[in-house]
């Protein structure tokens, strides 16, 4: 392109101020809009054919509009899937939102002991009440369930490396994350046993050796296996783990606290209470799914193991802030006050208490797909 023609063509490109003024009311900070406009006008300078002003505006709006929609904002969930990962999982209860508002706007006793007037420990009240809800000796909280599992694995595989897990439980969770990848990221060495559809207690027993760090069981909460399948019960695995003096950990995933088989069209989901009573040393689960709280990973179980996890240097990198702890604290208090019905996405059922019995499965996931619908 000749210099004179090029100059005339470039003059067709409008100024930044003109474009920004034409955009008008926009739910984005002005600096963001200006940055987008400058970037798009800069791209036009490298092109041979410059569109007219209307064409320029259409091009820039094609960038601005999706950027506005990318902001986190309320949406109407018309899918029929109550706990929807893409929609932020469980909405919070009014009492939880009220607690968040009060905590966010003020200084707090996050790590201050009001009784002694000295430095305190984070989440003391929450951990106490979570232990009560879960029927556990002790509990702690990190920023999500994957983080909880990595923390557990890093701790128990510090010396011995092998983690024994059934091939039928090497599942993929949301966002393309896979259990084997999480295990490897922790530095653990997988010891896969059994087959996809059948794993026996003998498979576990044969796999245990001098380098076994723990036995890991992963609840298949997002899919169903039926037909020619077999897997040992939690009680049977716990007995083997005790005999061999090997820690036994179960990742429950969704974290139900209510008797789900009594609610709508759902089968029985194992609760932390009954899982711990079955002999598991530690259980971890999400706080923002069936539990109905904010995003967090809850670990419950033996006091000595919880204390050891909290001493891990890596624990500090995973701990929750005051807003998550406050929201989770308010959610747990609703359960303890028998007010779980106030949780917007909770099934209308009674809490599965520490002395309740496990109920038989009454719902086939194949009829409902992989998402909980209430």
CSV table of C-alpha atoms in Angstrom, one decimal:
chain,number,residue,atom,x,y,z
A,1,UNK,CA,0.0,0.0,0.0
A,2,UNK,CA,1.4,3.4,-1.0
A,3,UNK,CA,2.1,5.8,1.9
A,4,UNK,CA,-0.6,8.3,0.8
A,5,UNK,CA,-3.2,5.6,0.5
A,6,UNK,CA,-2.2,4.1,3.8
A,7,UNK,CA,-2.5,7.4,5.6
A,8,UNK,CA,-5.9,8.1,4.2
A,9,UNK,CA,-7.0,4.6,5.2
A,10,UNK,CA,-5.8,5.1,8.8
A,11,UNK,CA,-7.7,8.3,9.0
A,12,UNK,CA,-10.9,6.3,8.8
A,13,UNK,CA,-10.1,4.7,12.2
A,14,UNK,CA,-12.0,6.7,14.8
A,15,UNK,CA,-10.5,8.0,18.0
A,16,UNK,CA,-10.6,6.2,21.3
A,17,UNK,CA,-12.7,8.9,22.9
A,18,UNK,CA,-15.3,8.8,20.1
A,19,UNK,CA,-15.6,5.0,20.3
A,20,UNK,CA,-15.9,5.0,24.1
A,21,UNK,CA,-18.5,7.8,24.0
A,22,UNK,CA,-20.5,5.8,21.4
A,23,UNK,CA,-20.5,2.7,23.6
A,24,UNK,CA,-22.3,4.7,26.3
A,25,UNK,CA,-23.7,2.9,29.4
A,26,UNK,CA,-21.7,-0.1,30.0
A,27,UNK,CA,-21.4,-2.3,33.1
A,28,UNK,CA,-17.6,-2.3,33.0
A,29,UNK,CA,-15.1,0.1,34.5
A,30,UNK,CA,-14.0,2.8,32.0
A,31,UNK,CA,-10.4,1.7,32.1
A,32,UNK,CA,-11.5,-1.8,31.0
A,33,UNK,CA,-13.5,-0.3,28.1
A,34,UNK,CA,-10.7,2.0,27.1
A,35,UNK,CA,-8.2,-0.9,27.1
A,36,UNK,CA,-10.5,-3.0,24.9
A,37,UNK,CA,-11.0,-0.1,22.4
A,38,UNK,CA,-7.3,0.7,22.2
A,39,UNK,CA,-6.5,-3.0,21.6
A,40,UNK,CA,-9.1,-3.4,18.8
A,41,UNK,CA,-8.2,-0.1,17.1
A,42,UNK,CA,-4.5,-1.1,17.2
A,43,UNK,CA,-5.4,-4.3,15.4
A,44,UNK,CA,-7.3,-2.3,12.7
A,45,UNK,CA,-4.1,-0.3,12.0
A,46,UNK,CA,-2.5,-3.5,10.7
A,47,UNK,CA,-5.3,-4.4,8.4
A,48,UNK,CA,-5.7,-3.5,4.7
A,49,UNK,CA,-9.4,-2.8,4.7
A,50,UNK,CA,-10.7,-0.5,7.4
A,51,UNK,CA,-14.5,-0.8,8.0
A,52,UNK,CA,-16.7,2.2,8.3
A,53,UNK,CA,-17.6,3.6,11.8
A,54,UNK,CA,-20.5,1.2,12.1
A,55,UNK,CA,-18.4,-1.7,11.3
A,56,UNK,CA,-15.7,-0.6,13.8
A,57,UNK,CA,-18.4,-0.3,16.5
A,58,UNK,CA,-19.8,-3.8,15.7
A,59,UNK,CA,-16.4,-5.3,16.0
A,60,UNK,CA,-15.7,-3.6,19.4
A,61,UNK,CA,-19.1,-4.5,20.8
A,62,UNK,CA,-18.4,-8.1,19.8
A,63,UNK,CA,-15.6,-8.0,22.3
A,64,UNK,CA,-17.3,-5.8,25.0
A,65,UNK,CA,-20.5,-7.8,25.2
A,66,UNK,CA,-19.0,-11.2,26.0
A,67,UNK,CA,-16.6,-9.6,28.5
A,68,UNK,CA,-19.7,-8.1,30.4
A,69,UNK,CA,-21.3,-11.5,30.4
A,70,UNK,CA,-18.2,-13.1,31.8
A,71,UNK,CA,-18.6,-11.2,35.1
A,72,UNK,CA,-19.9,-13.4,37.9
A,73,UNK,CA,-23.6,-12.5,38.3
A,74,UNK,CA,-26.9,-14.1,39.3
A,75,UNK,CA,-28.6,-16.3,36.8
A,76,UNK,CA,-31.9,-18.2,36.7
A,77,UNK,CA,-31.3,-22.0,37.0
A,78,UNK,CA,-33.9,-23.6,34.7
A,79,UNK,CA,-32.0,-26.8,34.2
A,80,UNK,CA,-33.7,-28.9,36.9
A,81,UNK,CA,-30.3,-29.7,38.4
A,82,UNK,CA,-30.3,-28.1,41.8
A,83,UNK,CA,-26.6,-28.6,42.7
A,84,UNK,CA,-25.1,-27.4,39.4
A,85,UNK,CA,-21.3,-27.0,39.2
A,86,UNK,CA,-21.4,-24.5,36.4
A,87,UNK,CA,-23.9,-22.4,38.3
A,88,UNK,CA,-21.8,-22.1,41.5
A,89,UNK,CA,-23.2,-25.2,43.2
A,90,UNK,CA,-25.3,-24.6,46.4
A,91,UNK,CA,-26.9,-21.2,47.0
A,92,UNK,CA,-26.4,-19.9,50.5
A,93,UNK,CA,-29.0,-19.6,53.2
A,94,UNK,CA,-30.2,-16.1,54.3
A,95,UNK,CA,-28.6,-16.6,57.7
A,96,UNK,CA,-25.3,-17.4,56.0
A,97,UNK,CA,-25.5,-14.3,53.8
A,98,UNK,CA,-26.3,-12.2,56.9
A,99,UNK,CA,-23.2,-13.6,58.7
A,100,UNK,CA,-21.0,-12.9,55.6
A,101,UNK,CA,-22.3,-9.3,55.5
A,102,UNK,CA,-21.4,-8.7,59.2
A,103,UNK,CA,-18.0,-10.3,59.0
A,104,UNK,CA,-17.0,-8.7,55.7
A,105,UNK,CA,-17.7,-5.2,56.9
A,106,UNK,CA,-15.9,-5.5,60.2
A,107,UNK,CA,-12.7,-6.6,62.0
A,108,UNK,CA,-13.1,-10.1,63.4
A,109,UNK,CA,-11.6,-12.4,66.0
A,110,UNK,CA,-10.3,-14.7,63.2
A,111,UNK,CA,-7.1,-15.5,65.1
A,112,UNK,CA,-7.8,-13.8,68.4
A,113,UNK,CA,-9.0,-15.4,71.6
A,114,UNK,CA,-11.5,-13.0,73.1
A,115,UNK,CA,-11.5,-15.0,76.4
A,116,UNK,CA,-7.8,-14.6,77.0
A,117,UNK,CA,-7.1,-11.4,75.1
A,118,UNK,CA,-4.3,-13.2,73.3
A,119,UNK,CA,-3.6,-14.6,69.8
A,120,UNK,CA,-5.9,-17.5,69.1
A,121,UNK,CA,-6.4,-20.3,66.6
A,122,UNK,CA,-8.3,-20.0,63.3
A,123,UNK,CA,-11.7,-21.9,63.1
A,124,UNK,CA,-11.8,-23.2,66.7
A,125,UNK,CA,-15.5,-22.8,67.0
A,126,UNK,CA,-16.2,-24.2,63.5
A,127,UNK,CA,-14.0,-27.2,63.9
A,128,UNK,CA,-15.7,-28.0,67.2
A,129,UNK,CA,-19.2,-27.9,65.7
A,130,UNK,CA,-18.2,-29.7,62.6
A,131,UNK,CA,-16.9,-32.6,64.7
A,132,UNK,CA,-20.3,-32.7,66.4
A,133,UNK,CA,-22.2,-32.7,63.1
A,134,UNK,CA,-19.9,-35.4,61.6
A,135,UNK,CA,-19.7,-37.6,64.6
A,136,UNK,CA,-15.9,-37.2,64.5
A,137,UNK,CA,-13.1,-36.9,67.1
A,138,UNK,CA,-11.9,-33.8,65.2
A,139,UNK,CA,-12.2,-31.9,62.0
A,140,UNK,CA,-10.4,-29.2,59.9
A,141,UNK,CA,-11.2,-27.2,56.8
A,142,UNK,CA,-9.2,-26.4,53.6
A,143,UNK,CA,-10.3,-24.6,50.4
A,144,UNK,CA,-11.8,-27.5,48.6
A,145,UNK,CA,-12.1,-31.3,48.6
A,146,UNK,CA,-9.2,-31.8,46.1
A,147,UNK,CA,-7.0,-29.8,48.4
A,148,UNK,CA,-8.1,-31.9,51.3
A,149,UNK,CA,-7.2,-35.1,49.5
A,150,UNK,CA,-3.8,-33.7,48.4
A,151,UNK,CA,-3.0,-32.6,52.0
A,152,UNK,CA,-3.9,-36.0,53.3
A,153,UNK,CA,-1.8,-37.8,50.7
A,154,UNK,CA,1.2,-35.5,51.2
A,155,UNK,CA,1.2,-36.2,54.9
A,156,UNK,CA,0.8,-40.0,54.8
A,157,UNK,CA,3.2,-40.5,51.8
A,158,UNK,CA,6.1,-38.5,53.4
A,159,UNK,CA,8.0,-41.7,54.0
A,160,UNK,CA,6.1,-44.5,52.5
A,161,UNK,CA,4.8,-43.8,49.0
A,162,UNK,CA,2.2,-46.3,47.8
A,163,UNK,CA,-1.5,-45.5,47.9
A,164,UNK,CA,-3.7,-48.6,47.3
A,165,UNK,CA,-6.8,-47.8,45.3
A,166,UNK,CA,-9.3,-49.8,43.2
A,167,UNK,CA,-9.2,-49.3,39.5
A,168,UNK,CA,-13.0,-48.9,39.7
A,169,UNK,CA,-12.5,-45.7,41.8
A,170,UNK,CA,-10.0,-43.9,39.5
A,171,UNK,CA,-12.7,-41.5,38.6
A,172,UNK,CA,-12.7,-38.1,36.8
A,173,UNK,CA,-14.4,-35.2,38.6
A,174,UNK,CA,-15.6,-31.8,37.3
A,175,UNK,CA,-13.4,-29.7,35.0
A,176,UNK,CA,-11.4,-32.7,33.7
A,177,UNK,CA,-9.6,-33.4,37.0
A,178,UNK,CA,-8.8,-37.0,37.5
A,179,UNK,CA,-8.1,-38.8,40.8
A,180,UNK,CA,-4.9,-40.4,39.4
A,181,UNK,CA,-3.5,-37.0,38.5
A,182,UNK,CA,-4.4,-35.6,42.0
A,183,UNK,CA,-2.6,-38.6,43.6
A,184,UNK,CA,0.5,-38.1,41.4
A,185,UNK,CA,0.5,-34.3,42.1
A,186,UNK,CA,0.8,-35.1,45.8
A,187,UNK,CA,3.9,-37.2,45.2
A,188,UNK,CA,2.1,-40.5,46.0
A,189,UNK,CA,2.7,-43.6,44.0
A,190,UNK,CA,-0.5,-45.4,42.8
A,191,UNK,CA,-0.9,-49.1,43.5
A,192,UNK,CA,-3.9,-49.9,41.3
A,193,UNK,CA,-5.7,-53.1,42.2
A,194,UNK,CA,-8.6,-55.1,40.8
A,195,UNK,CA,-10.4,-54.3,37.6
A,196,UNK,CA,-12.9,-51.6,36.6
A,197,UNK,CA,-15.9,-53.6,37.6
A,198,UNK,CA,-14.5,-56.0,40.2
A,199,UNK,CA,-12.2,-55.5,43.2
A,200,UNK,CA,-12.1,-58.0,46.1
A,201,UNK,CA,-10.8,-57.7,49.6
A,202,UNK,CA,-8.1,-60.2,48.5
A,203,UNK,CA,-6.9,-57.7,45.9
A,204,UNK,CA,-6.4,-55.2,48.7
A,205,UNK,CA,-4.7,-57.7,51.0
A,206,UNK,CA,-2.2,-58.8,48.3
A,207,UNK,CA,-1.3,-55.2,47.5
A,208,UNK,CA,-0.3,-54.2,51.0
A,209,UNK,CA,3.4,-54.2,51.6
A,210,UNK,CA,6.3,-52.4,53.4
A,211,UNK,CA,5.9,-49.3,51.2
A,212,UNK,CA,2.1,-49.0,51.6
A,213,UNK,CA,1.2,-45.5,53.0
A,214,UNK,CA,-2.6,-45.8,53.1
A,215,UNK,CA,-5.7,-47.4,51.6
A,216,UNK,CA,-7.8,-44.9,49.7
A,217,UNK,CA,-11.5,-45.4,48.9
A,218,UNK,CA,-13.2,-42.9,46.6
A,219,UNK,CA,-17.0,-42.8,46.6
A,220,UNK,CA,-18.5,-42.9,43.1
A,221,UNK,CA,-20.9,-40.0,43.7
A,222,UNK,CA,-21.2,-38.8,40.1
A,223,UNK,CA,-21.8,-42.1,38.3
A,224,UNK,CA,-23.3,-45.5,38.8
A,225,UNK,CA,-22.0,-49.0,38.2
A,226,UNK,CA,-24.4,-51.9,38.0
A,227,UNK,CA,-24.5,-55.5,36.9
A,228,UNK,CA,-21.4,-57.7,37.2
A,229,UNK,CA,-19.7,-55.6,39.8
A,230,UNK,CA,-18.0,-56.2,43.2
A,231,UNK,CA,-16.2,-54.1,45.8
A,232,UNK,CA,-15.6,-54.8,49.5
A,233,UNK,CA,-17.6,-52.8,52.0
A,234,UNK,CA,-16.1,-50.0,54.0
A,235,UNK,CA,-16.4,-52.1,57.2
A,236,UNK,CA,-14.4,-54.9,55.6
A,237,UNK,CA,-11.7,-52.6,54.3
A,238,UNK,CA,-11.5,-50.9,57.7
A,239,UNK,CA,-10.9,-54.3,59.4
A,240,UNK,CA,-8.1,-55.1,57.0
A,241,UNK,CA,-6.5,-51.7,57.5
A,242,UNK,CA,-6.6,-52.1,61.3
A,243,UNK,CA,-5.1,-55.6,61.1
A,244,UNK,CA,-2.2,-54.3,58.9
A,245,UNK,CA,-2.0,-51.0,60.9
A,246,UNK,CA,-2.4,-48.9,57.7
A,247,UNK,CA,-4.4,-45.7,57.6
A,248,UNK,CA,-7.7,-45.9,55.8
A,249,UNK,CA,-9.1,-42.7,54.1
A,250,UNK,CA,-12.3,-42.3,52.1
A,251,UNK,CA,-13.1,-39.4,49.8
A,252,UNK,CA,-16.9,-39.0,50.0
A,253,UNK,CA,-17.1,-36.2,47.4
A,254,UNK,CA,-20.6,-34.7,47.8
A,255,UNK,CA,-20.9,-34.7,51.6
A,256,UNK,CA,-24.5,-35.5,52.4
A,257,UNK,CA,-25.6,-35.0,56.0
A,258,UNK,CA,-29.2,-35.9,55.6
A,259,UNK,CA,-30.9,-39.2,54.9
A,260,UNK,CA,-31.0,-38.7,51.2
A,261,UNK,CA,-33.0,-41.9,50.5
A,262,UNK,CA,-36.0,-40.4,52.3
A,263,UNK,CA,-36.0,-37.3,50.1
A,264,UNK,CA,-37.4,-37.2,46.5
A,265,UNK,CA,-35.9,-39.6,44.0
A,266,UNK,CA,-32.5,-40.2,45.5
A,267,UNK,CA,-30.7,-43.3,46.7
A,268,UNK,CA,-28.8,-43.4,49.9
A,269,UNK,CA,-25.6,-41.3,50.0
A,270,UNK,CA,-23.1,-42.3,52.7
A,271,UNK,CA,-22.7,-39.7,55.3
A,272,UNK,CA,-19.5,-38.7,57.2
A,273,UNK,CA,-21.1,-40.1,60.4
A,274,UNK,CA,-21.7,-43.6,59.1
A,275,UNK,CA,-18.5,-43.7,57.2
A,276,UNK,CA,-16.4,-42.9,60.3
A,277,UNK,CA,-18.5,-45.4,62.3
A,278,UNK,CA,-17.5,-48.0,59.7
A,279,UNK,CA,-13.9,-47.7,60.8
A,280,UNK,CA,-12.4,-45.1,58.4
A,281,UNK,CA,-9.6,-43.1,59.9
A,282,UNK,CA,-10.3,-39.9,57.9
A,283,UNK,CA,-13.0,-38.8,55.5
A,284,UNK,CA,-13.0,-35.8,53.3
A,285,UNK,CA,-15.9,-34.1,51.4
A,286,UNK,CA,-17.0,-30.9,49.7
A,287,UNK,CA,-18.9,-28.2,51.7
A,288,UNK,CA,-20.6,-26.6,48.7
A,289,UNK,CA,-22.6,-29.6,47.2
A,290,UNK,CA,-25.0,-31.6,49.2
A,291,UNK,CA,-23.8,-30.0,52.4
A,292,UNK,CA,-25.2,-26.6,51.2
A,293,UNK,CA,-22.4,-24.3,52.2
A,294,UNK,CA,-19.5,-22.3,50.6
A,295,UNK,CA,-16.7,-23.9,48.6
A,296,UNK,CA,-14.4,-25.7,51.1
A,297,UNK,CA,-13.0,-29.2,51.8
A,298,UNK,CA,-13.9,-30.7,55.1
A,299,UNK,CA,-11.7,-33.4,56.7
A,300,UNK,CA,-13.1,-35.3,59.7
A,301,UNK,CA,-11.8,-38.3,61.7
A,302,UNK,CA,-9.2,-39.3,64.2
A,303,UNK,CA,-7.9,-36.5,66.4
A,304,UNK,CA,-4.3,-37.5,66.1
A,305,UNK,CA,-4.5,-37.4,62.3
A,306,UNK,CA,-6.3,-34.1,62.1
A,307,UNK,CA,-3.7,-32.6,64.5
A,308,UNK,CA,-0.9,-33.9,62.3
A,309,UNK,CA,-2.4,-32.5,59.1
A,310,UNK,CA,-2.7,-29.1,60.7
A,311,UNK,CA,1.0,-29.2,61.6
A,312,UNK,CA,1.9,-29.7,57.9
A,313,UNK,CA,3.6,-26.6,56.4
A,314,UNK,CA,1.5,-27.1,53.3
A,315,UNK,CA,-1.7,-26.7,55.4
A,316,UNK,CA,-1.1,-22.9,55.5
A,317,UNK,CA,-1.3,-22.7,51.7
A,318,UNK,CA,-4.7,-24.4,51.7
A,319,UNK,CA,-6.5,-22.7,54.6
A,320,UNK,CA,-9.7,-20.7,54.2
A,321,UNK,CA,-10.2,-17.0,54.8
A,322,UNK,CA,-12.6,-15.3,57.2
A,323,UNK,CA,-15.5,-15.2,54.7
A,324,UNK,CA,-15.4,-18.9,53.9
A,325,UNK,CA,-15.0,-19.8,57.5
A,326,UNK,CA,-17.9,-17.5,58.5
A,327,UNK,CA,-20.2,-18.9,55.8
A,328,UNK,CA,-19.4,-22.5,56.7
A,329,UNK,CA,-19.8,-21.7,60.4
A,330,UNK,CA,-23.3,-20.3,59.9
A,331,UNK,CA,-24.2,-23.3,57.7
A,332,UNK,CA,-23.1,-25.8,60.3
A,333,UNK,CA,-25.0,-23.9,63.0
A,334,UNK,CA,-28.2,-24.3,60.9
A,335,UNK,CA,-27.7,-28.1,61.0
A,336,UNK,CA,-27.1,-28.1,64.7
A,337,UNK,CA,-30.2,-26.0,65.3
A,338,UNK,CA,-32.3,-28.3,63.1
A,339,UNK,CA,-32.8,-25.6,60.6
A,340,UNK,CA,-31.2,-27.2,57.6
A,341,UNK,CA,-34.5,-26.7,55.7
A,342,UNK,CA,-33.4,-23.0,55.4
A,343,UNK,CA,-30.6,-24.0,53.1
A,344,UNK,CA,-32.0,-23.2,49.6
A,345,UNK,CA,-30.6,-26.3,47.9
A,346,UNK,CA,-31.1,-28.8,50.7
A,347,UNK,CA,-33.4,-31.8,50.4
A,348,UNK,CA,-36.2,-31.6,53.0
A,349,UNK,CA,-35.0,-34.3,55.3
A,350,UNK,CA,-33.7,-34.8,58.8
A,351,UNK,CA,-30.0,-34.8,59.6
A,352,UNK,CA,-28.4,-38.2,59.6
A,353,UNK,CA,-27.3,-38.3,63.2
A,354,UNK,CA,-24.2,-40.1,64.6
A,355,UNK,CA,-26.2,-43.1,65.8
A,356,UNK,CA,-28.4,-43.5,62.8
A,357,UNK,CA,-28.3,-46.7,60.7
A,358,UNK,CA,-27.4,-46.8,57.1
A,359,UNK,CA,-30.5,-47.3,54.9
A,360,UNK,CA,-30.6,-49.5,51.8
A,361,UNK,CA,-30.3,-47.9,48.4
A,362,UNK,CA,-33.7,-47.0,46.9
A,363,UNK,CA,-32.7,-45.0,43.8
A,364,UNK,CA,-31.0,-46.0,40.7
A,365,UNK,CA,-28.7,-43.2,39.3
A,366,UNK,CA,-29.2,-44.5,35.8
A,367,UNK,CA,-32.7,-43.1,35.9
A,368,UNK,CA,-31.5,-39.6,36.7
A,369,UNK,CA,-28.1,-39.2,35.1
A,370,UNK,CA,-25.1,-38.0,37.0
A,371,UNK,CA,-26.5,-34.8,38.6
A,372,UNK,CA,-28.6,-34.6,41.8
A,373,UNK,CA,-32.2,-33.5,41.0
A,374,UNK,CA,-34.6,-32.6,43.9
